[in-house]
Coordinates of C-alpha atoms and ligand atoms in Angstrom, one line a residue:
M1 CA -22.8 -6.6 20.0
A2 CA -19.9 -9.0 20.6
D3 CA -19.3 -10.0 24.2
P4 CA -21.0 -7.3 26.4
K5 CA -18.2 -7.7 29.0
G6 CA -15.4 -8.5 26.6
F7 CA -13.7 -5.1 27.0
L8 CA -13.7 -5.6 30.8
K9 CA -12.5 -9.2 30.7
T10 CA -9.7 -8.6 28.2
Q11 CA -8.0 -5.2 28.5
S12 CA -4.9 -5.8 26.4
R13 CA -4.2 -6.4 22.7
E14 CA -3.1 -9.9 21.6
L15 CA -1.4 -10.1 18.2
P16 CA 0.1 -13.1 16.4
K17 CA 3.8 -13.8 17.1
R18 CA 6.4 -12.8 14.6
R19 CA 8.7 -15.7 13.6
P20 CA 12.1 -15.4 15.3
V21 CA 14.4 -13.0 13.5
S22 CA 17.2 -15.5 13.0
V23 CA 14.7 -17.9 11.3
R24 CA 12.8 -15.4 9.2
L25 CA 15.9 -13.8 7.8
M26 CA 16.7 -17.1 6.1
D27 CA 13.6 -17.0 3.9
W28 CA 11.2 -14.5 2.2
K29 CA 8.0 -15.8 3.8
E30 CA 5.6 -13.6 5.8
V31 CA 6.9 -12.9 9.2
Y32 CA 3.7 -13.5 11.2
E33 CA 2.6 -16.9 12.6
Q34 CA -1.0 -18.0 12.6
Q35 CA -3.0 -16.6 15.6
E36 CA -4.6 -19.0 17.9
S37 CA -8.4 -18.8 17.4
G38 CA -9.2 -18.2 21.1
A39 CA -7.0 -15.1 21.2
L40 CA -8.7 -13.8 18.0
R41 CA -12.1 -14.4 19.5
R42 CA -11.2 -12.6 22.7
Q43 CA -10.0 -9.6 20.7
A44 CA -13.1 -9.5 18.5
G45 CA -15.1 -9.8 21.7
R46 CA -13.6 -6.5 23.0
C47 CA -15.5 -4.5 20.4
M48 CA -18.1 -2.4 22.1
D49 CA -20.4 -1.9 19.1
C50 CA -20.4 1.8 19.8
G51 CA -23.4 3.9 19.1
V52 CA -21.2 6.1 16.9
P53 CA -18.5 3.7 15.6
F54 CA -15.6 6.1 14.9
C55 CA -13.7 3.2 13.4
H56 CA -16.0 3.4 10.4
Q57 CA -14.8 7.0 9.8
G58 CA -11.2 6.0 10.4
C59 CA -11.4 3.4 7.7
P60 CA -11.4 5.1 4.2
L61 CA -13.4 2.1 3.0
G62 CA -16.0 2.5 5.7
N63 CA -15.6 -1.2 6.7
L64 CA -18.4 -2.4 8.9
I65 CA -16.0 -3.2 11.7
P66 CA -18.4 -3.8 14.7
E67 CA -20.6 -6.1 12.6
W68 CA -17.8 -8.5 11.6
N69 CA -16.2 -8.3 15.1
D70 CA -19.5 -9.6 16.4
L71 CA -19.7 -12.3 13.8
M72 CA -16.2 -13.5 14.4
W73 CA -16.8 -13.6 18.2
R74 CA -19.9 -15.7 17.5
G75 CA -17.8 -18.0 15.2
E76 CA -19.9 -17.0 12.1
G77 CA -16.9 -16.7 9.7
R78 CA -19.0 -17.1 6.6
Q79 CA -21.2 -14.2 7.4
A80 CA -18.3 -12.2 8.5
I81 CA -16.6 -12.4 5.1
E82 CA -19.8 -11.3 3.4
R83 CA -20.0 -8.2 5.6
L84 CA -16.3 -7.5 5.0
H85 CA -16.5 -8.0 1.2
A86 CA -19.5 -5.6 1.2
T87 CA -17.1 -2.7 1.6
N88 CA -13.6 -4.1 0.7
N89 CA -12.7 -6.0 -2.4
F90 CA -9.3 -7.1 -1.1
P91 CA -9.2 -7.5 2.7
E92 CA -6.2 -9.9 2.3
F93 CA -4.2 -6.9 1.2
T94 CA -5.4 -4.4 3.7
G95 CA -5.4 -6.9 6.5
R96 CA -1.7 -7.4 6.0
L97 CA -0.5 -4.0 4.8
C98 CA -2.8 -1.3 6.1
P99 CA -1.4 1.0 8.8
A100 CA -4.9 0.6 10.4
P101 CA -6.1 4.1 11.0
C102 CA -9.3 2.5 12.2
E103 CA -7.5 1.4 15.3
S104 CA -6.4 5.0 16.0
S105 CA -10.1 6.0 16.1
C106 CA -11.4 2.9 18.0
V107 CA -13.4 4.3 21.0
L108 CA -11.8 1.7 23.3
G109 CA -8.5 3.3 22.4
I110 CA -9.5 6.4 24.5
N111 CA -8.5 4.6 27.7
Q112 CA -7.4 1.1 26.7
P113 CA -5.4 -0.3 23.8
P114 CA -7.7 -0.5 20.8
V115 CA -9.3 -3.6 19.4
T116 CA -6.9 -5.5 17.0
I117 CA -9.2 -4.7 14.0
K118 CA -6.7 -5.3 11.3
Q119 CA -5.9 -8.8 12.7
V120 CA -9.6 -9.7 12.8
E121 CA -9.9 -8.5 9.2
V122 CA -7.0 -10.7 7.9
S123 CA -8.2 -13.7 9.9
I124 CA -11.7 -13.4 8.3
I125 CA -10.4 -13.4 4.8
D126 CA -7.7 -16.1 5.4
Q127 CA -10.3 -18.4 6.9
A128 CA -12.6 -17.7 4.0
F129 CA -10.0 -18.5 1.4
A130 CA -9.0 -21.7 3.3
N131 CA -12.6 -22.8 3.5
G132 CA -13.4 -22.1 -0.2
W133 CA -15.9 -19.3 0.7
V134 CA -14.4 -16.9 -1.7
T135 CA -16.0 -17.7 -5.0
P136 CA -16.4 -15.8 -8.3
H137 CA -19.4 -13.5 -8.6
P138 CA -19.8 -13.1 -12.4
P139 CA -22.5 -10.7 -13.5
E140 CA -26.0 -12.0 -14.3
R141 CA -26.2 -10.0 -17.5
L142 CA -23.7 -8.1 -19.7
T143 CA -24.3 -4.4 -20.5
G144 CA -22.5 -4.5 -23.8
K145 CA -20.3 -1.6 -22.6
T146 CA -16.5 -1.9 -22.5
V147 CA -14.0 -0.3 -20.1
A148 CA -10.2 -0.2 -20.2
V149 CA -8.4 0.1 -16.9
V150 CA -4.8 1.2 -17.3
G151 CA -2.6 0.0 -14.4
S152 CA -3.1 -3.1 -12.2
G153 CA -2.4 -1.8 -8.7
P154 CA -5.0 -1.9 -6.0
A155 CA -6.9 1.0 -7.5
G156 CA -7.1 -0.5 -10.9
L157 CA -8.0 -3.9 -9.6
A158 CA -10.8 -2.6 -7.4
A159 CA -12.3 -0.5 -10.2
A160 CA -12.1 -3.5 -12.6
Q161 CA -13.7 -6.0 -10.2
Q162 CA -16.6 -3.6 -9.4
L163 CA -17.2 -2.8 -13.1
T164 CA -17.0 -6.4 -14.2
R165 CA -19.5 -7.4 -11.6
A166 CA -21.8 -4.6 -12.8
G167 CA -21.8 -6.3 -16.2
H168 CA -19.3 -4.3 -18.2
T169 CA -16.6 -6.0 -20.2
V170 CA -13.4 -4.9 -18.6
A171 CA -9.7 -5.2 -19.7
V172 CA -6.9 -4.3 -17.4
Y173 CA -3.7 -3.2 -19.1
E174 CA -0.4 -3.4 -17.3
R175 CA 3.0 -2.6 -18.7
E176 CA 4.9 -4.9 -16.3
D177 CA 5.1 -8.6 -17.1
R178 CA 2.8 -9.5 -14.1
I179 CA -0.4 -8.0 -12.7
G180 CA -0.5 -6.3 -9.3
G181 CA 1.2 -2.9 -9.4
L182 CA 3.1 -2.1 -6.2
L183 CA 1.5 -5.1 -4.6
R184 CA 3.5 -7.2 -7.0
Y185 CA 6.8 -5.5 -7.5
G186 CA 7.0 -2.9 -4.6
I187 CA 5.9 -4.8 -1.5
P188 CA 8.3 -7.7 -0.6
D189 CA 7.1 -11.2 0.1
F190 CA 8.0 -11.0 3.8
K191 CA 5.1 -8.4 4.1
M192 CA 2.7 -10.2 1.7
E193 CA 3.4 -13.4 -0.2
K194 CA 2.3 -13.2 -3.8
K195 CA -0.1 -16.1 -3.5
Q196 CA -2.5 -13.6 -2.0
L197 CA -2.4 -11.7 -5.3
E198 CA -2.7 -14.9 -7.4
Q199 CA -5.8 -16.2 -5.7
R200 CA -7.6 -12.8 -6.1
I201 CA -6.6 -12.5 -9.7
A202 CA -7.9 -16.0 -10.4
Q203 CA -11.2 -15.0 -8.8
M204 CA -11.4 -11.9 -11.0
Q205 CA -10.5 -13.9 -14.2
A206 CA -13.3 -16.3 -13.4
E207 CA -15.7 -13.4 -13.1
G208 CA -14.7 -12.2 -16.5
T209 CA -12.1 -9.5 -16.0
R210 CA -9.4 -9.7 -18.8
F211 CA -5.8 -9.0 -18.0
R212 CA -3.3 -7.7 -20.6
A213 CA 0.2 -7.7 -19.1
R214 CA 3.3 -6.3 -21.0
V215 CA 1.2 -3.6 -22.7
E216 CA 2.2 0.0 -22.1
I217 CA -0.5 2.4 -23.0
G218 CA 1.0 5.4 -24.7
R219 CA 3.7 3.3 -26.3
D220 CA 2.3 -0.1 -27.4
I221 CA -1.2 1.3 -27.9
A222 CA -1.8 5.1 -28.2
W223 CA -4.1 6.6 -25.6
D224 CA -6.4 7.9 -28.4
D225 CA -6.6 4.4 -29.9
L226 CA -7.6 3.0 -26.5
R227 CA -10.3 5.6 -26.2
A228 CA -11.6 4.7 -29.6
R229 CA -11.8 1.0 -28.7
Y230 CA -13.5 1.4 -25.3
D231 CA -16.6 3.2 -24.0
A232 CA -14.6 4.4 -20.9
V233 CA -11.0 4.5 -19.8
V234 CA -9.8 4.5 -16.2
V235 CA -6.3 5.8 -15.6
A236 CA -4.8 4.0 -12.6
T237 CA -1.2 4.4 -13.4
G238 CA 0.1 5.1 -9.9
A239 CA 2.5 7.8 -8.7
T240 CA 5.7 6.2 -10.0
V241 CA 8.2 9.0 -10.4
P242 CA 10.7 8.8 -7.5
R243 CA 12.0 11.8 -5.7
D244 CA 15.7 12.3 -6.4
L245 CA 18.5 13.8 -4.3
P246 CA 20.5 15.9 -6.6
I247 CA 23.6 16.5 -4.5
P248 CA 27.3 16.2 -5.4
G249 CA 28.2 12.6 -6.2
R250 CA 24.7 11.5 -7.2
D251 CA 26.0 10.0 -10.5
L252 CA 28.3 7.5 -8.7
S253 CA 27.7 3.9 -9.2
G254 CA 26.0 2.1 -6.3
I255 CA 23.3 4.7 -5.8
H256 CA 19.8 3.5 -6.8
F257 CA 16.2 4.3 -6.4
A258 CA 14.5 2.0 -3.9
M259 CA 12.0 0.7 -6.5
D260 CA 14.7 -0.4 -8.9
Y261 CA 16.1 -2.5 -6.1
L262 CA 12.8 -3.9 -4.8
V263 CA 11.4 -4.8 -8.2
Q264 CA 14.5 -6.9 -9.0
Q265 CA 14.3 -8.8 -5.7
N266 CA 10.5 -9.4 -6.2
K267 CA 11.3 -10.8 -9.7
V268 CA 14.0 -13.1 -8.3
G269 CA 11.5 -14.2 -5.7
A270 CA 9.1 -15.1 -8.5
G271 CA 11.7 -17.3 -10.1
D272 CA 13.1 -14.9 -12.7
T273 CA 16.8 -14.4 -13.4
V274 CA 17.8 -10.8 -13.2
A275 CA 21.1 -10.0 -14.9
D276 CA 23.4 -7.8 -12.7
Q277 CA 21.0 -7.7 -9.9
I278 CA 21.5 -4.9 -7.4
T279 CA 22.2 -6.8 -4.2
A280 CA 23.1 -5.9 -0.6
E281 CA 25.1 -9.0 -0.1
G282 CA 28.4 -8.2 1.7
K283 CA 27.8 -4.5 1.5
H284 CA 27.4 -1.6 3.9
V285 CA 23.9 -0.3 2.9
V286 CA 22.5 3.1 3.6
V287 CA 18.8 3.6 3.1
L288 CA 17.7 7.3 2.7
G289 CA 14.1 7.9 3.8
G290 CA 12.2 6.6 6.8
G291 CA 8.8 5.5 5.3
D292 CA 7.3 2.1 4.2
T293 CA 9.6 2.0 1.2
G294 CA 12.7 2.5 3.4
A295 CA 11.6 -0.3 5.7
D296 CA 11.0 -2.6 2.8
C297 CA 14.6 -1.9 1.6
I298 CA 15.9 -2.6 5.1
G299 CA 14.2 -6.0 5.3
T300 CA 15.3 -6.9 1.8
A301 CA 18.9 -5.9 2.5
H302 CA 19.1 -8.0 5.7
R303 CA 17.8 -11.1 3.8
Q304 CA 20.3 -10.6 1.0
G305 CA 23.2 -10.6 3.6
A306 CA 24.1 -7.0 4.1
L307 CA 27.2 -6.3 6.3
S308 CA 25.4 -3.4 7.8
V309 CA 22.2 -1.4 7.2
T310 CA 21.9 2.3 8.2
N311 CA 18.6 4.2 7.8
L312 CA 18.9 7.9 7.6
A313 CA 15.9 10.2 8.0
I314 CA 16.2 14.0 7.6
G315 CA 13.4 14.8 10.2
Q316 CA 12.9 14.3 13.9
Q317 CA 12.2 10.9 15.4
P318 CA 8.4 10.7 15.9
P319 CA 7.1 10.4 19.4
E320 CA 6.2 6.9 20.9
E321 CA 3.0 8.2 22.5
R322 CA 0.2 10.1 20.8
P323 CA 1.1 13.8 20.8
E324 CA -1.3 16.4 22.2
A325 CA -1.6 18.0 18.8
Q326 CA -3.0 14.7 17.3
P327 CA -5.7 13.7 19.8
W328 CA -8.0 10.7 19.5
P329 CA -9.6 9.9 17.0
M330 CA -6.8 11.2 14.7
F331 CA -4.3 9.0 13.1
P332 CA -1.1 10.1 14.9
T333 CA 2.4 10.0 13.4
L334 CA 4.3 7.7 15.8
F335 CA 7.7 6.0 16.0
E336 CA 7.0 2.7 14.4
V337 CA 9.0 -0.5 14.8
S338 CA 8.0 -2.6 11.8
S339 CA 9.1 -6.2 11.4
A340 CA 12.0 -5.0 9.2
H341 CA 13.2 -2.6 11.9
E342 CA 13.1 -5.3 14.4
E343 CA 15.5 -7.4 12.3
G344 CA 18.4 -5.1 12.8
G345 CA 20.2 -2.0 11.4
E346 CA 20.6 1.5 12.8
R347 CA 18.0 4.2 12.5
V348 CA 19.4 7.8 12.5
Y349 CA 17.1 10.8 12.7
L350 CA 17.9 14.5 12.0
A351 CA 20.5 13.3 9.4
S352 CA 20.9 15.5 6.3
T353 CA 22.8 13.9 3.4
V354 CA 25.3 16.4 2.0
E355 CA 27.4 14.5 -0.5
F356 CA 28.1 11.1 -1.9
L357 CA 31.8 10.2 -1.7
T358 CA 33.7 8.1 -4.3
N359 CA 36.4 5.6 -4.3
E360 CA 39.1 5.5 -6.9
V361 CA 36.9 3.7 -9.5
G362 CA 33.8 5.9 -9.4
E363 CA 31.8 3.8 -6.9
V364 CA 30.1 5.2 -3.9
R365 CA 32.2 4.5 -0.7
A366 CA 30.5 6.7 1.9
I367 CA 28.1 9.5 2.3
R368 CA 28.7 12.8 4.1
V369 CA 26.0 13.5 6.6
A370 CA 25.3 16.5 8.8
E371 CA 22.9 17.0 11.7
T372 CA 19.7 18.6 10.5
E373 CA 18.7 21.9 12.1
Y374 CA 15.5 23.8 11.6
V375 CA 16.0 27.4 10.3
D376 CA 12.7 29.3 9.8
G377 CA 10.9 26.0 9.5
R378 CA 13.3 24.8 6.8
R379 CA 15.6 21.7 7.4
V380 CA 19.2 22.6 6.7
P381 CA 22.6 20.8 7.5
K382 CA 24.1 22.3 10.6
A383 CA 27.6 23.6 10.0
G384 CA 30.5 21.7 11.8
T385 CA 28.5 18.5 12.4
E386 CA 29.5 16.6 9.2
R387 CA 30.7 13.0 9.4
E388 CA 31.1 10.1 7.0
V389 CA 28.9 7.0 7.0
P390 CA 30.4 4.0 5.0
A391 CA 28.2 3.0 2.1
D392 CA 28.7 0.6 -0.8
L393 CA 25.1 0.6 -1.7
V394 CA 22.8 3.6 -1.3
L395 CA 19.0 3.3 -1.7
L396 CA 16.9 6.4 -2.2
A397 CA 13.5 5.9 -0.6
L398 CA 12.5 9.5 -0.6
G399 CA 8.9 9.2 -1.8
F400 CA 7.3 9.8 -5.2
T401 CA 6.6 13.1 -6.9
G402 CA 3.6 11.9 -9.0
P403 CA 2.6 10.0 -12.1
E404 CA 4.7 9.9 -15.3
R405 CA 3.6 12.7 -17.5
V406 CA 4.8 12.4 -21.1
T407 CA 2.3 10.3 -23.0
I408 CA -0.6 11.2 -20.7
E409 CA 0.0 14.9 -21.3
D410 CA 0.7 14.6 -25.1
Q411 CA -1.7 11.9 -26.2
L412 CA -4.5 12.1 -23.6
R413 CA -4.3 15.9 -23.0
L414 CA -4.9 15.5 -19.2
T415 CA -3.7 18.2 -16.9
F416 CA -1.8 18.1 -13.6
D417 CA -2.4 19.9 -10.3
G418 CA 0.2 21.9 -8.3
H419 CA 1.3 18.7 -6.6
G420 CA 2.1 16.9 -9.9
S421 CA -1.0 14.6 -9.7
L422 CA -3.5 14.2 -12.4
E423 CA -6.5 16.5 -12.2
R424 CA -10.0 15.1 -12.0
G425 CA -13.4 16.4 -10.9
A426 CA -15.7 15.3 -8.1
T427 CA -16.6 12.1 -9.8
Y428 CA -13.1 11.2 -10.8
E429 CA -13.8 12.2 -14.4
T430 CA -11.3 14.4 -16.2
G431 CA -11.8 17.1 -18.8
E432 CA -11.7 14.4 -21.4
P433 CA -15.2 12.8 -21.5
G434 CA -15.2 9.1 -20.5
V435 CA -11.7 9.3 -19.0
F436 CA -11.4 8.8 -15.3
V437 CA -8.4 9.0 -12.9
T438 CA -8.1 6.9 -9.8
G439 CA -5.6 5.9 -7.0
D440 CA -2.2 7.4 -6.5
A441 CA -2.2 8.9 -10.1
G442 CA -4.7 11.4 -8.8
R443 CA -4.3 11.4 -5.1
G444 CA -0.5 11.3 -5.0
Q445 CA 1.6 8.7 -3.1
S446 CA -0.8 7.2 -0.6
L447 CA -2.0 3.9 0.8
I448 CA -3.6 0.7 -0.4
V449 CA -6.8 1.3 1.5
W450 CA -7.2 4.6 -0.2
A451 CA -6.4 3.1 -3.6
I452 CA -9.1 0.4 -3.1
A453 CA -11.6 3.0 -1.9
E454 CA -10.9 5.3 -4.9
G455 CA -11.1 2.3 -7.3
R456 CA -14.6 1.4 -5.9
A457 CA -15.8 5.0 -6.1
T458 CA -14.4 5.4 -9.6
A459 CA -16.2 2.3 -10.7
S460 CA -19.5 3.8 -9.4
A461 CA -18.8 7.0 -11.4
V462 CA -18.0 5.0 -14.6
D463 CA -21.1 2.9 -14.2
A464 CA -23.2 6.0 -13.8
Y465 CA -21.5 7.5 -16.9
L466 CA -22.2 4.4 -19.0
E467 CA -25.7 3.5 -17.7
G468 CA -27.1 6.8 -16.6
E469 CA -27.5 5.5 -13.0
T470 CA -25.7 3.1 -10.7
V471 CA -26.1 1.1 -7.5
L472 CA -22.4 0.7 -6.9
P473 CA -21.1 2.4 -3.7
F474 CA -19.1 5.6 -3.8
P475 CA -17.1 5.4 -0.6
V476 CA -14.7 8.4 -1.0
K477 CA -14.5 11.6 -3.0
P478 CA -11.2 12.5 -4.7
T479 CA -10.9 15.4 -2.2
D480 CA -11.5 13.3 1.0
R481 CA -8.7 13.5 3.4
S482 CA -10.2 12.1 6.6
I483 CA -9.0 13.0 10.0
S484 CA -7.3 9.6 10.0
V485 CA -4.9 9.7 7.1
Ligands
LIG501 C1 7.8 0.0 -1.6 C2 6.5 0.4 -1.2 C3 5.8 -0.2 -0.1 C4 4.6 0.2 0.2 N1 4.0 -0.4 1.3 C5 2.7 0.0 1.6 C6 2.1 -0.7 2.8 O1 2.7 -1.5 3.5 N2 0.8 -0.3 3.1 C7 0.1 0.6 2.3 O2 -1.0 0.8 2.6 N3 0.7 1.2 1.2 C8 2.0 0.9 0.9 N4 2.6 1.5 -0.2 C9 1.7 2.4 -1.0 C10 0.8 1.6 -1.9 O3 1.5 0.5 -2.5 C11 0.2 2.5 -3.0 O4 -0.4 3.6 -2.4 C12 -0.8 1.8 -3.9 O5 -0.2 0.6 -4.5 C13 -1.3 2.7 -5.0 O6 -2.1 1.9 -5.9 P1 -2.4 2.3 -7.4 O7 -3.3 1.3 -7.9 O8 -2.9 3.7 -7.4 O9 -1.0 2.3 -8.1 P2 0.2 1.3 -8.3 O10 0.1 0.2 -7.3 O11 1.4 2.1 -8.3 O12 -0.1 0.6 -9.7 C14 0.1 1.4 -10.9 C15 0.4 0.4 -12.0 O13 0.2 1.1 -13.3 C16 1.2 0.6 -14.2 N5 1.3 1.5 -15.3 C17 1.8 2.8 -15.2 N6 1.7 3.4 -16.4 C18 1.2 2.5 -17.3 C19 0.9 2.6 -18.7 N7 1.1 3.7 -19.4 N8 0.4 1.4 -19.2 C20 0.2 0.3 -18.5 N9 0.5 0.2 -17.2 C21 1.0 1.3 -16.6 C22 2.4 0.4 -13.3 O14 3.3 -0.5 -13.9 C23 1.8 -0.1 -12.0 O15 1.8 -1.5 -12.1 C24 3.9 1.2 -0.5 C25 4.5 1.8 -1.6 C26 5.8 1.4 -2.0 C27 6.4 2.1 -3.1
LIG502 S1 -8.8 -1.4 5.7 FE1 -7.3 -0.5 7.1 S2 -8.5 1.1 8.1 FE2 -10.0 -0.2 7.1 S3 -10.6 -1.8 8.7 FE3 -8.9 -2.7 7.6 S4 -7.0 -2.1 8.7 FE4 -8.7 -0.7 9.4

């Protein structure tokens, strides 16, 4: 156990400072400063090493949180990263980007603020990279079996790393020009700088994973040809189809899906030139949708020099305190002030967008918005409450409906469930032998921590399929929806 009296001596959370808003808006670097090591140790020391560690259940990866809290408190960073890597291939991603459902189920959280688990996690991996403790783990022997992983987001990367280490020859196919999925082209640098991705890809390459960017399976290589070339295929293509808002004026210029906007800025950040880049500079920006994607658009628009940023959400503002209906150890839906929200803009709840309004040359100039009212549980615009919100750029961040269908349906003959996600069985295998589905493609729009957990479990299932048995862990079933997320 970490400090036996730690939770009595330190009763509050200490998190690293965010850089001042006026400074961080001038660049694209991560917003957090380094945390002083004493504060981190105090936080790790608050962990009570509970007999039943609910945080294990809160984390979809089953991270061994009390063990590495204890090791960090003792200053045993090298052992801490070994325990962390035992369950999580990529703590540098989750330590920066996870909403930390583990903290909602921390036992200390019943009557005190929970341990800053996510901060301890990211400190362990940052320290490990800085000290050269993250080294390649190539397999001791090769099995002679080959696996194609299609899609290089966190699910595909986790599956590929596990399978490579198990001795299979793995190639990751990605249709974009760079590897990383949404970690590369969705999430902006101010949330996670791309060097985090580069150093992990370098480790994977040194272990033997092969990366094939700019290859779209279904177009550049037919799915059947891919199956013929490999002993198993993992479909990790994400849930990339954006939800649209088909209301009057939708075809005006100046209205874009959030991902079209975010991808372009991430490419510019990588040093590319993007012709006719969608930019918020000098514009009144309206972001529709209140989730992570919306927040990423807000932070990006402010850095590009928007005149104003308004974020409209159709639903009610979530409560600031845990509601009774979501008691500990559940992961509650709370009003969140992310770093992007802190940087400015107005957030409006119960706002139903009714129409996009045009100027004389066919560009959007405003949107007509009404108050949302609930009628028989449905959200509808309330009559007589309509008003105009000026908008030269509208970004639709309304979520995703599922994976793209065409070539997967036609060439691979996979089926989709009622939510639009790819169907798979209890071991992630589909009706087509040797074809597995993992991550958002099968789960629907979700989180990085779930994508990594599914990628690890899928690798275990693929290894068992190829070898008849496996020692790889199987952290989550496709149907798992823990009480946390
Ligand atoms: C803007 C944004 C911000 C987010 N922020 C967070 C966050 O802060 N924290 C969090 O936990 N989650 C966040 N999420 C969700 C998280 O990113 C996803 O749940 C996660 O990336 C899913 O991983 P995945 O590997 O299943 O798919 P993805 O990351 O979507 O990767 C799928 C990849 O497959 C490729 N692909 C698709 N079809 C083909 C094909 N036919 N051939 C070759 N390649 C193909 C795609 O180009 C893509 O690169 C965010 C999502 C978005 C959109
Ligand atoms: S991956 Fe997420 S849920 Fe798991 S320990 Fe880290 S922050 Fe917590």
